[in-house]
Amino acid sequence: MDDIVRQAIAKWPNVPNCWGWLGLDARGNWYMRDDRTQAAGPFPQAKGSVLRHEKLIDFIHRNYEPDDQGRWFFQNGPQRVYVELEATPLVFRIGAGRAVAAHTGRSATVKGVIVDEGGHVYLDTDIGFGIVHTLDMEAAADAIESGAWRTQQAAAAELPERFHFVRHPAAARADA
């Protein structure tokens, strides 16, 4: 977390949380979801506007983490902006030599590999759980077929509880 964010939290400790305004799709793209978008339906059916500002995206990446309930948020100064997830809290890319990195840029070490009923591949890593980006399915398949990655089967609906994350924190919040 950025120092400026820590300072803002200390200065303004009681800022209300923000719900429903930020979404992360299964390819690692961030979406701003204004009131009109939220009224049009839940994420990802109503996605909103894709964020393209690189410095804003980098700031989100540096300040993105889960709370104790498995709800992922972006700490925007003193305010937590809870993130609506299309799939998982992290989206992994596979590079040369099977190097794995999250959409946030953080490197990851694979601890386990899950394949769901739809053929989606997920990685359980030292930095968290996430789906493999669709553009890297060939690299994932190569790792699986070569025996470098051993898989387990699991239903997609079971993954949030099993790996402790909440796809739709706005819908699950206690004060809703």
PDB file of N, CA and C in Angstrom, residues 86-168:
ATOM      1  N   GLU A  86     -15.831 -10.431 -12.015  1.00  0.00           N
ATOM      2  CA  GLU A  86     -16.466 -11.306 -13.003  1.00  0.00           C
ATOM      3  C   GLU A  86     -16.122 -12.758 -12.710  1.00  0.00           C
ATOM      4  N   ALA A  87     -14.877 -13.012 -12.348  1.00  0.00           N
ATOM      5  CA  ALA A  87     -14.440 -14.386 -12.137  1.00  0.00           C
ATOM      6  C   ALA A  87     -13.731 -14.542 -10.797  1.00  0.00           C
ATOM      7  N   THR A  88     -12.542 -13.981 -10.684  1.00  0.00           N
ATOM      8  CA  THR A  88     -11.682 -14.151  -9.510  1.00  0.00           C
ATOM      9  C   THR A  88     -10.989 -12.825  -9.194  1.00  0.00           C
ATOM     10  N   PRO A  89     -10.382 -12.714  -8.016  1.00  0.00           N
ATOM     11  CA  PRO A  89      -9.732 -11.449  -7.668  1.00  0.00           C
ATOM     12  C   PRO A  89      -8.429 -11.179  -8.416  1.00  0.00           C
ATOM     13  N   LEU A  90      -7.821 -12.222  -8.964  1.00  0.00           N
ATOM     14  CA  LEU A  90      -6.591 -12.058  -9.731  1.00  0.00           C
ATOM     15  C   LEU A  90      -6.754 -12.710 -11.095  1.00  0.00           C
ATOM     16  N   VAL A  91      -6.072 -12.148 -12.077  1.00  0.00           N
ATOM     17  CA  VAL A  91      -6.033 -12.705 -13.429  1.00  0.00           C
ATOM     18  C   VAL A  91      -4.564 -12.923 -13.745  1.00  0.00           C
ATOM     19  N   PHE A  92      -4.210 -14.175 -14.044  1.00  0.00           N
ATOM     20  CA  PHE A  92      -2.806 -14.514 -14.225  1.00  0.00           C
ATOM     21  C   PHE A  92      -2.410 -14.606 -15.688  1.00  0.00           C
ATOM     22  N   ARG A  93      -1.216 -14.101 -15.947  1.00  0.00           N
ATOM     23  CA  ARG A  93      -0.560 -14.229 -17.248  1.00  0.00           C
ATOM     24  C   ARG A  93       0.603 -15.190 -17.076  1.00  0.00           C
ATOM     25  N   ILE A  94       0.879 -15.944 -18.122  1.00  0.00           N
ATOM     26  CA  ILE A  94       1.966 -16.921 -18.104  1.00  0.00           C
ATOM     27  C   ILE A  94       2.998 -16.480 -19.125  1.00  0.00           C
ATOM     28  N   GLY A  95       4.217 -16.262 -18.657  1.00  0.00           N
ATOM     29  CA  GLY A  95       5.287 -15.789 -19.514  1.00  0.00           C
ATOM     30  C   GLY A  95       6.284 -16.889 -19.849  1.00  0.00           C
ATOM     31  N   ALA A  96       7.424 -16.473 -20.333  1.00  0.00           N
ATOM     32  CA  ALA A  96       8.490 -17.398 -20.704  1.00  0.00           C
ATOM     33  C   ALA A  96       8.907 -18.238 -19.502  1.00  0.00           C
ATOM     34  N   GLY A  97       9.167 -19.496 -19.752  1.00  0.00           N
ATOM     35  CA  GLY A  97       9.593 -20.393 -18.685  1.00  0.00           C
ATOM     36  C   GLY A  97       8.509 -20.644 -17.649  1.00  0.00           C
ATOM     37  N   ARG A  98       7.258 -20.432 -18.051  1.00  0.00           N
ATOM     38  CA  ARG A  98       6.101 -20.598 -17.161  1.00  0.00           C
ATOM     39  C   ARG A  98       6.107 -19.629 -15.979  1.00  0.00           C
ATOM     40  N   ALA A  99       6.749 -18.486 -16.142  1.00  0.00           N
ATOM     41  CA  ALA A  99       6.701 -17.447 -15.112  1.00  0.00           C
ATOM     42  C   ALA A  99       5.269 -16.922 -15.045  1.00  0.00           C
ATOM     43  N   VAL A 100       4.751 -16.813 -13.843  1.00  0.00           N
ATOM     44  CA  VAL A 100       3.370 -16.390 -13.640  1.00  0.00           C
ATOM     45  C   VAL A 100       3.353 -15.026 -12.961  1.00  0.00           C
ATOM     46  N   ALA A 101       2.495 -14.137 -13.470  1.00  0.00           N
ATOM     47  CA  ALA A 101       2.308 -12.819 -12.862  1.00  0.00           C
ATOM     48  C   ALA A 101       0.825 -12.474 -12.897  1.00  0.00           C
ATOM     49  N   ALA A 102       0.378 -11.808 -11.854  1.00  0.00           N
ATOM     50  CA  ALA A 102      -1.009 -11.342 -11.787  1.00  0.00           C
ATOM     51  C   ALA A 102      -1.196 -10.119 -12.667  1.00  0.00           C
ATOM     52  N   HIS A 103      -2.443  -9.784 -12.938  1.00  0.00           N
ATOM     53  CA  HIS A 103      -2.761  -8.577 -13.717  1.00  0.00           C
ATOM     54  C   HIS A 103      -2.222  -7.323 -13.041  1.00  0.00           C
ATOM     55  N   THR A 104      -1.932  -7.406 -11.755  1.00  0.00           N
ATOM     56  CA  THR A 104      -1.381  -6.283 -11.001  1.00  0.00           C
ATOM     57  C   THR A 104       0.121  -6.117 -11.213  1.00  0.00           C
ATOM     58  N   GLY A 105       0.739  -7.100 -11.864  1.00  0.00           N
ATOM     59  CA  GLY A 105       2.178  -7.068 -12.094  1.00  0.00           C
ATOM     60  C   GLY A 105       2.976  -7.873 -11.089  1.00  0.00           C
ATOM     61  N   ARG A 106       2.339  -8.333 -10.018  1.00  0.00           N
ATOM     62  CA  ARG A 106       3.047  -9.108  -8.992  1.00  0.00           C
ATOM     63  C   ARG A 106       3.343 -10.517  -9.488  1.00  0.00           C
ATOM     64  N   SER A 107       4.580 -10.960  -9.284  1.00  0.00           N
ATOM     65  CA  SER A 107       4.969 -12.329  -9.623  1.00  0.00           C
ATOM     66  C   SER A 107       4.321 -13.291  -8.646  1.00  0.00           C
ATOM     67  N   ALA A 108       4.067 -14.511  -9.124  1.00  0.00           N
ATOM     68  CA  ALA A 108       3.400 -15.507  -8.298  1.00  0.00           C
ATOM     69  C   ALA A 108       4.049 -16.868  -8.479  1.00  0.00           C
ATOM     70  N   THR A 109       3.995 -17.661  -7.419  1.00  0.00           N
ATOM     71  CA  THR A 109       4.452 -19.045  -7.457  1.00  0.00           C
ATOM     72  C   THR A 109       3.222 -19.944  -7.383  1.00  0.00           C
ATOM     73  N   VAL A 110       3.101 -20.848  -8.328  1.00  0.00           N
ATOM     74  CA  VAL A 110       1.934 -21.727  -8.401  1.00  0.00           C
ATOM     75  C   VAL A 110       2.020 -22.810  -7.337  1.00  0.00           C
ATOM     76  N   LYS A 111       0.932 -22.921  -6.544  1.00  0.00           N
ATOM     77  CA  LYS A 111       0.813 -23.968  -5.526  1.00  0.00           C
ATOM     78  C   LYS A 111      -0.147 -25.064  -5.980  1.00  0.00           C
ATOM     79  N   GLY A 112      -1.135 -24.709  -6.809  1.00  0.00           N
ATOM     80  CA  GLY A 112      -2.126 -25.666  -7.279  1.00  0.00           C
ATOM     81  C   GLY A 112      -2.810 -25.159  -8.526  1.00  0.00           C
ATOM     82  N   VAL A 113      -3.397 -26.087  -9.277  1.00  0.00           N
ATOM     83  CA  VAL A 113      -4.076 -25.753 -10.526  1.00  0.00           C
ATOM     84  C   VAL A 113      -5.460 -26.396 -10.494  1.00  0.00           C
ATOM     85  N   ILE A 114      -6.469 -25.612 -10.786  1.00  0.00           N
ATOM     86  CA  ILE A 114      -7.860 -26.062 -10.786  1.00  0.00           C
ATOM     87  C   ILE A 114      -8.415 -25.898 -12.193  1.00  0.00           C
ATOM     88  N   VAL A 115      -9.203 -26.890 -12.637  1.00  0.00           N
ATOM     89  CA  VAL A 115      -9.931 -26.793 -13.895  1.00  0.00           C
ATOM     90  C   VAL A 115     -11.411 -26.976 -13.568  1.00  0.00           C
ATOM     91  N   ASP A 116     -12.252 -26.031 -14.038  1.00  0.00           N
ATOM     92  CA  ASP A 116     -13.677 -26.134 -13.751  1.00  0.00           C
ATOM     93  C   ASP A 116     -14.410 -26.859 -14.872  1.00  0.00           C
ATOM     94  N   GLU A 117     -15.728 -26.993 -14.714  1.00  0.00           N
ATOM     95  CA  GLU A 117     -16.559 -27.729 -15.671  1.00  0.00           C
ATOM     96  C   GLU A 117     -16.589 -27.090 -17.051  1.00  0.00           C
ATOM     97  N   GLY A 118     -16.230 -25.813 -17.146  1.00  0.00           N
ATOM     98  CA  GLY A 118     -16.196 -25.130 -18.436  1.00  0.00           C
ATOM     99  C   GLY A 118     -14.819 -25.130 -19.080  1.00  0.00           C
ATOM    100  N   GLY A 119     -13.839 -25.765 -18.432  1.00  0.00           N
ATOM    101  CA  GLY A 119     -12.489 -25.814 -18.963  1.00  0.00           C
ATOM    102  C   GLY A 119     -11.629 -24.619 -18.593  1.00  0.00           C
ATOM    103  N   HIS A 120     -12.148 -23.721 -17.758  1.00  0.00           N
ATOM    104  CA  HIS A 120     -11.343 -22.588 -17.300  1.00  0.00           C
ATOM    105  C   HIS A 120     -10.267 -23.093 -16.357  1.00  0.00           C
ATOM    106  N   VAL A 121      -9.081 -22.496 -16.450  1.00  0.00           N
ATOM    107  CA  VAL A 121      -7.952 -22.892 -15.607  1.00  0.00           C
ATOM    108  C   VAL A 121      -7.694 -21.779 -14.598  1.00  0.00           C
ATOM    109  N   TYR A 122      -7.545 -22.196 -13.341  1.00  0.00           N
ATOM    110  CA  TYR A 122      -7.308 -21.272 -12.235  1.00  0.00           C
ATOM    111  C   TYR A 122      -6.017 -21.677 -11.544  1.00  0.00           C
ATOM    112  N   LEU A 123      -5.330 -20.694 -10.970  1.00  0.00           N
ATOM    113  CA  LEU A 123      -4.102 -20.957 -10.241  1.00  0.00           C
ATOM    114  C   LEU A 123      -4.256 -20.530  -8.788  1.00  0.00           C
ATOM    115  N   ASP A 124      -3.887 -21.433  -7.906  1.00  0.00           N
ATOM    116  CA  ASP A 124      -3.772 -21.118  -6.484  1.00  0.00           C
ATOM    117  C   ASP A 124      -2.294 -20.795  -6.287  1.00  0.00           C
ATOM    118  N   THR A 125      -2.005 -19.572  -5.876  1.00  0.00           N
ATOM    119  CA  THR A 125      -0.610 -19.114  -5.795  1.00  0.00           C
ATOM    120  C   THR A 125      -0.292 -18.540  -4.415  1.00  0.00           C
ATOM    121  N   ASP A 126       0.951 -18.200  -4.246  1.00  0.00           N
ATOM    122  CA  ASP A 126       1.387 -17.592  -2.995  1.00  0.00           C
ATOM    123  C   ASP A 126       0.839 -16.181  -2.793  1.00  0.00           C
ATOM    124  N   ILE A 127       0.308 -15.534  -3.837  1.00  0.00           N
ATOM    125  CA  ILE A 127      -0.263 -14.198  -3.688  1.00  0.00           C
ATOM    126  C   ILE A 127      -1.787 -14.201  -3.769  1.00  0.00           C
ATOM    127  N   GLY A 128      -2.388 -15.352  -4.010  1.00  0.00           N
ATOM    128  CA  GLY A 128      -3.835 -15.435  -4.085  1.00  0.00           C
ATOM    129  C   GLY A 128      -4.301 -16.317  -5.221  1.00  0.00           C
ATOM    130  N   PHE A 129      -5.606 -16.351  -5.389  1.00  0.00           N
ATOM    131  CA  PHE A 129      -6.266 -17.232  -6.348  1.00  0.00           C
ATOM    132  C   PHE A 129      -6.731 -16.434  -7.556  1.00  0.00           C
ATOM    133  N   GLY A 130      -6.580 -17.012  -8.740  1.00  0.00           N
ATOM    134  CA  GLY A 130      -7.041 -16.307  -9.928  1.00  0.00           C
ATOM    135  C   GLY A 130      -7.185 -17.193 -11.135  1.00  0.00           C
ATOM    136  N   ILE A 131      -7.841 -16.653 -12.122  1.00  0.00           N
ATOM    137  CA  ILE A 131      -8.067 -17.332 -13.391  1.00  0.00           C
ATOM    138  C   ILE A 131      -6.903 -17.042 -14.336  1.00  0.00           C
ATOM    139  N   VAL A 132      -6.615 -17.991 -15.202  1.00  0.00           N
ATOM    140  CA  VAL A 132      -5.598 -17.775 -16.238  1.00  0.00           C
ATOM    141  C   VAL A 132      -6.238 -16.968 -17.367  1.00  0.00           C
ATOM    142  N   HIS A 133      -5.563 -15.929 -17.805  1.00  0.00           N
ATOM    143  CA  HIS A 133      -6.027 -15.078 -18.903  1.00  0.00           C
ATOM    144  C   HIS A 133      -6.280 -15.944 -20.135  1.00  0.00           C
ATOM    145  N   THR A 134      -7.328 -15.638 -20.875  1.00  0.00           N
ATOM    146  CA  THR A 134      -7.682 -16.436 -22.048  1.00  0.00           C
ATOM    147  C   THR A 134      -6.562 -16.503 -23.088  1.00  0.00           C
ATOM    148  N   LEU A 135      -5.752 -15.458 -23.198  1.00  0.00           N
ATOM    149  CA  LEU A 135      -4.663 -15.471 -24.176  1.00  0.00           C
ATOM    150  C   LEU A 135      -3.522 -16.411 -23.775  1.00  0.00           C
ATOM    151  N   ASP A 136      -3.534 -16.890 -22.531  1.00  0.00           N
ATOM    152  CA  ASP A 136      -2.457 -17.754 -22.050  1.00  0.00           C
ATOM    153  C   ASP A 136      -2.907 -19.196 -21.826  1.00  0.00           C
ATOM    154  N   MET A 137      -4.045 -19.565 -22.389  1.00  0.00           N
ATOM    155  CA  MET A 137      -4.543 -20.933 -22.217  1.00  0.00           C
ATOM    156  C   MET A 137      -3.635 -21.963 -22.895  1.00  0.00           C
ATOM    157  N   GLU A 138      -3.000 -21.606 -23.985  1.00  0.00           N
ATOM    158  CA  GLU A 138      -2.081 -22.538 -24.640  1.00  0.00           C
ATOM    159  C   GLU A 138      -0.890 -22.840 -23.734  1.00  0.00           C
ATOM    160  N   ALA A 139      -0.335 -21.814 -23.105  1.00  0.00           N
ATOM    161  CA  ALA A 139       0.788 -22.012 -22.176  1.00  0.00           C
ATOM    162  C   ALA A 139       0.349 -22.843 -20.974  1.00  0.00           C
ATOM    163  N   ALA A 140      -0.870 -22.605 -20.481  1.00  0.00           N
ATOM    164  CA  ALA A 140      -1.385 -23.396 -19.358  1.00  0.00           C
ATOM    165  C   ALA A 140      -1.579 -24.847 -19.778  1.00  0.00           C
ATOM    166  N   ALA A 141      -2.130 -25.054 -20.968  1.00  0.00           N
ATOM    167  CA  ALA A 141      -2.334 -26.417 -21.466  1.00  0.00           C
ATOM    168  C   ALA A 141      -1.001 -27.143 -21.627  1.00  0.00           C
ATOM    169  N   ASP A 142       0.012 -26.448 -22.113  1.00  0.00           N
ATOM    170  CA  ASP A 142       1.343 -27.055 -22.244  1.00  0.00           C
ATOM    171  C   ASP A 142       1.893 -27.474 -20.880  1.00  0.00           C
ATOM    172  N   ALA A 143       1.725 -26.619 -19.874  1.00  0.00           N
ATOM    173  CA  ALA A 143       2.212 -26.940 -18.529  1.00  0.00           C
ATOM    174  C   ALA A 143       1.472 -28.143 -17.953  1.00  0.00           C
ATOM    175  N   ILE A 144       0.187 -28.223 -18.233  1.00  0.00           N
ATOM    176  CA  ILE A 144      -0.619 -29.352 -17.737  1.00  0.00           C
ATOM    177  C   ILE A 144      -0.257 -30.635 -18.477  1.00  0.00           C
ATOM    178  N   GLU A 145      -0.217 -30.566 -19.802  1.00  0.00           N
ATOM    179  CA  GLU A 145       0.074 -31.770 -20.602  1.00  0.00           C
ATOM    180  C   GLU A 145       1.477 -32.306 -20.370  1.00  0.00           C
ATOM    181  N   SER A 146       2.426 -31.428 -20.056  1.00  0.00           N
ATOM    182  CA  SER A 146       3.800 -31.869 -19.814  1.00  0.00           C
ATOM    183  C   SER A 146       3.976 -32.472 -18.421  1.00  0.00           C
ATOM    184  N   GLY A 147       2.968 -32.295 -17.568  1.00  0.00           N
ATOM    185  CA  GLY A 147       3.056 -32.789 -16.196  1.00  0.00           C
ATOM    186  C   GLY A 147       3.664 -31.797 -15.225  1.00  0.00           C
ATOM    187  N   ALA A 148       4.046 -30.615 -15.703  1.00  0.00           N
ATOM    188  CA  ALA A 148       4.615 -29.594 -14.822  1.00  0.00           C
ATOM    189  C   ALA A 148       3.566 -29.080 -13.830  1.00  0.00           C
ATOM    190  N   TRP A 149       2.305 -29.020 -14.269  1.00  0.00           N
ATOM    191  CA  TRP A 149       1.198 -28.609 -13.411  1.00  0.00           C
ATOM    192  C   TRP A 149       0.208 -29.756 -13.323  1.00  0.00           C
ATOM    193  N   ARG A 150      -0.072 -30.195 -12.120  1.00  0.00           N
ATOM    194  CA  ARG A 150      -1.074 -31.239 -11.878  1.00  0.00           C
ATOM    195  C   ARG A 150      -2.384 -30.560 -11.513  1.00  0.00           C
ATOM    196  N   THR A 151      -3.467 -31.014 -12.091  1.00  0.00           N
ATOM    197  CA  THR A 151      -4.749 -30.339 -11.909  1.00  0.00           C
ATOM    198  C   THR A 151      -5.673 -31.082 -10.956  1.00  0.00           C
ATOM    199  N   GLN A 152      -6.599 -30.316 -10.429  1.00  0.00           N
ATOM    200  CA  GLN A 152      -7.748 -30.829  -9.685  1.00  0.00           C
ATOM    201  C   GLN A 152      -8.986 -30.281 -10.362  1.00  0.00           C
ATOM    202  N   GLN A 153     -10.075 -31.021 -10.321  1.00  0.00           N
ATOM    203  CA  GLN A 153     -11.350 -30.568 -10.867  1.00  0.00           C
ATOM    204  C   GLN A 153     -12.142 -29.897  -9.752  1.00  0.00           C
ATOM    205  N   ALA A 154     -12.874 -28.863 -10.089  1.00  0.00           N
ATOM    206  CA  ALA A 154     -13.770 -28.214  -9.137  1.00  0.00           C
ATOM    207  C   ALA A 154     -14.837 -27.460  -9.923  1.00  0.00           C
ATOM    208  N   ALA A 155     -16.018 -27.373  -9.354  1.00  0.00           N
ATOM    209  CA  ALA A 155     -17.095 -26.600  -9.958  1.00  0.00           C
ATOM    210  C   ALA A 155     -16.821 -25.114  -9.734  1.00  0.00           C
ATOM    211  N   ALA A 156     -17.067 -24.308 -10.745  1.00  0.00           N
ATOM    212  CA  ALA A 156     -16.826 -22.871 -10.648  1.00  0.00           C
ATOM    213  C   ALA A 156     -17.586 -22.256  -9.470  1.00  0.00           C
ATOM    214  N   ALA A 157     -18.791 -22.739  -9.206  1.00  0.00           N
ATOM    215  CA  ALA A 157     -19.596 -22.190  -8.111  1.00  0.00           C
ATOM    216  C   ALA A 157     -18.978 -22.437  -6.738  1.00  0.00           C
ATOM    217  N   GLU A 158     -18.103 -23.441  -6.620  1.00  0.00           N
ATOM    218  CA  GLU A 158     -17.469 -23.771  -5.339  1.00  0.00           C
ATOM    219  C   GLU A 158     -16.208 -22.944  -5.057  1.00  0.00           C
ATOM    220  N   LEU A 159     -15.663 -22.317  -6.072  1.00  0.00           N
ATOM    221  CA  LEU A 159     -14.369 -21.660  -5.936  1.00  0.00           C
ATOM    222  C   LEU A 159     -14.348 -20.500  -4.935  1.00  0.00           C
ATOM    223  N   PRO A 160     -15.363 -19.619  -4.920  1.00  0.00           N
ATOM    224  CA  PRO A 160     -15.293 -18.512  -3.942  1.00  0.00           C
ATOM    225  C   PRO A 160     -15.183 -18.991  -2.491  1.00  0.00           C
ATOM    226  N   GLU A 161     -15.969 -19.962  -2.112  1.00  0.00           N
ATOM    227  CA  GLU A 161     -15.888 -20.451  -0.730  1.00  0.00           C
ATOM    228  C   GLU A 161     -14.571 -21.188  -0.485  1.00  0.00           C
ATOM    229  N   ARG A 162     -14.195 -22.028  -1.420  1.00  0.00           N
ATOM    230  CA  ARG A 162     -12.974 -22.825  -1.256  1.00  0.00           C
ATOM    231  C   ARG A 162     -11.720 -21.957  -1.167  1.00  0.00           C
ATOM    232  N   PHE A 163     -11.675 -20.880  -1.951  1.00  0.00           N
ATOM    233  CA  PHE A 163     -10.479 -20.044  -2.004  1.00  0.00           C
ATOM    234  C   PHE A 163     -10.690 -18.667  -1.356  1.00  0.00           C
ATOM    235  N   HIS A 164     -11.776 -18.539  -0.603  1.00  0.00           N
ATOM    236  CA  HIS A 164     -12.044 -17.391   0.259  1.00  0.00           C
ATOM    237  C   HIS A 164     -12.020 -16.050  -0.484  1.00  0.00           C
ATOM    238  N   PHE A 165     -12.943 -15.909  -1.453  1.00  0.00           N
ATOM    239  CA  PHE A 165     -13.141 -14.615  -2.086  1.00  0.00           C
ATOM    240  C   PHE A 165     -14.621 -14.413  -2.380  1.00  0.00           C
ATOM    241  N   VAL A 166     -15.016 -13.150  -2.480  1.00  0.00           N
ATOM    242  CA  VAL A 166     -16.411 -12.777  -2.710  1.00  0.00           C
ATOM    243  C   VAL A 166     -16.498 -12.092  -4.068  1.00  0.00           C
ATOM    244  N   ARG A 167     -17.308 -12.656  -4.968  1.00  0.00           N
ATOM    245  CA  ARG A 167     -17.430 -12.075  -6.308  1.00  0.00           C
ATOM    246  C   ARG A 167     -18.206 -10.762  -6.293  1.00  0.00           C
ATOM    247  N   HIS A 168     -19.249 -10.702  -5.480  1.00  0.00           N
ATOM    248  CA  HIS A 168     -20.129  -9.523  -5.489  1.00  0.00           C
ATOM    249  C   HIS A 168     -20.285  -8.964  -4.076  1.00  0.00           C
TER     250      HIS A 168
END
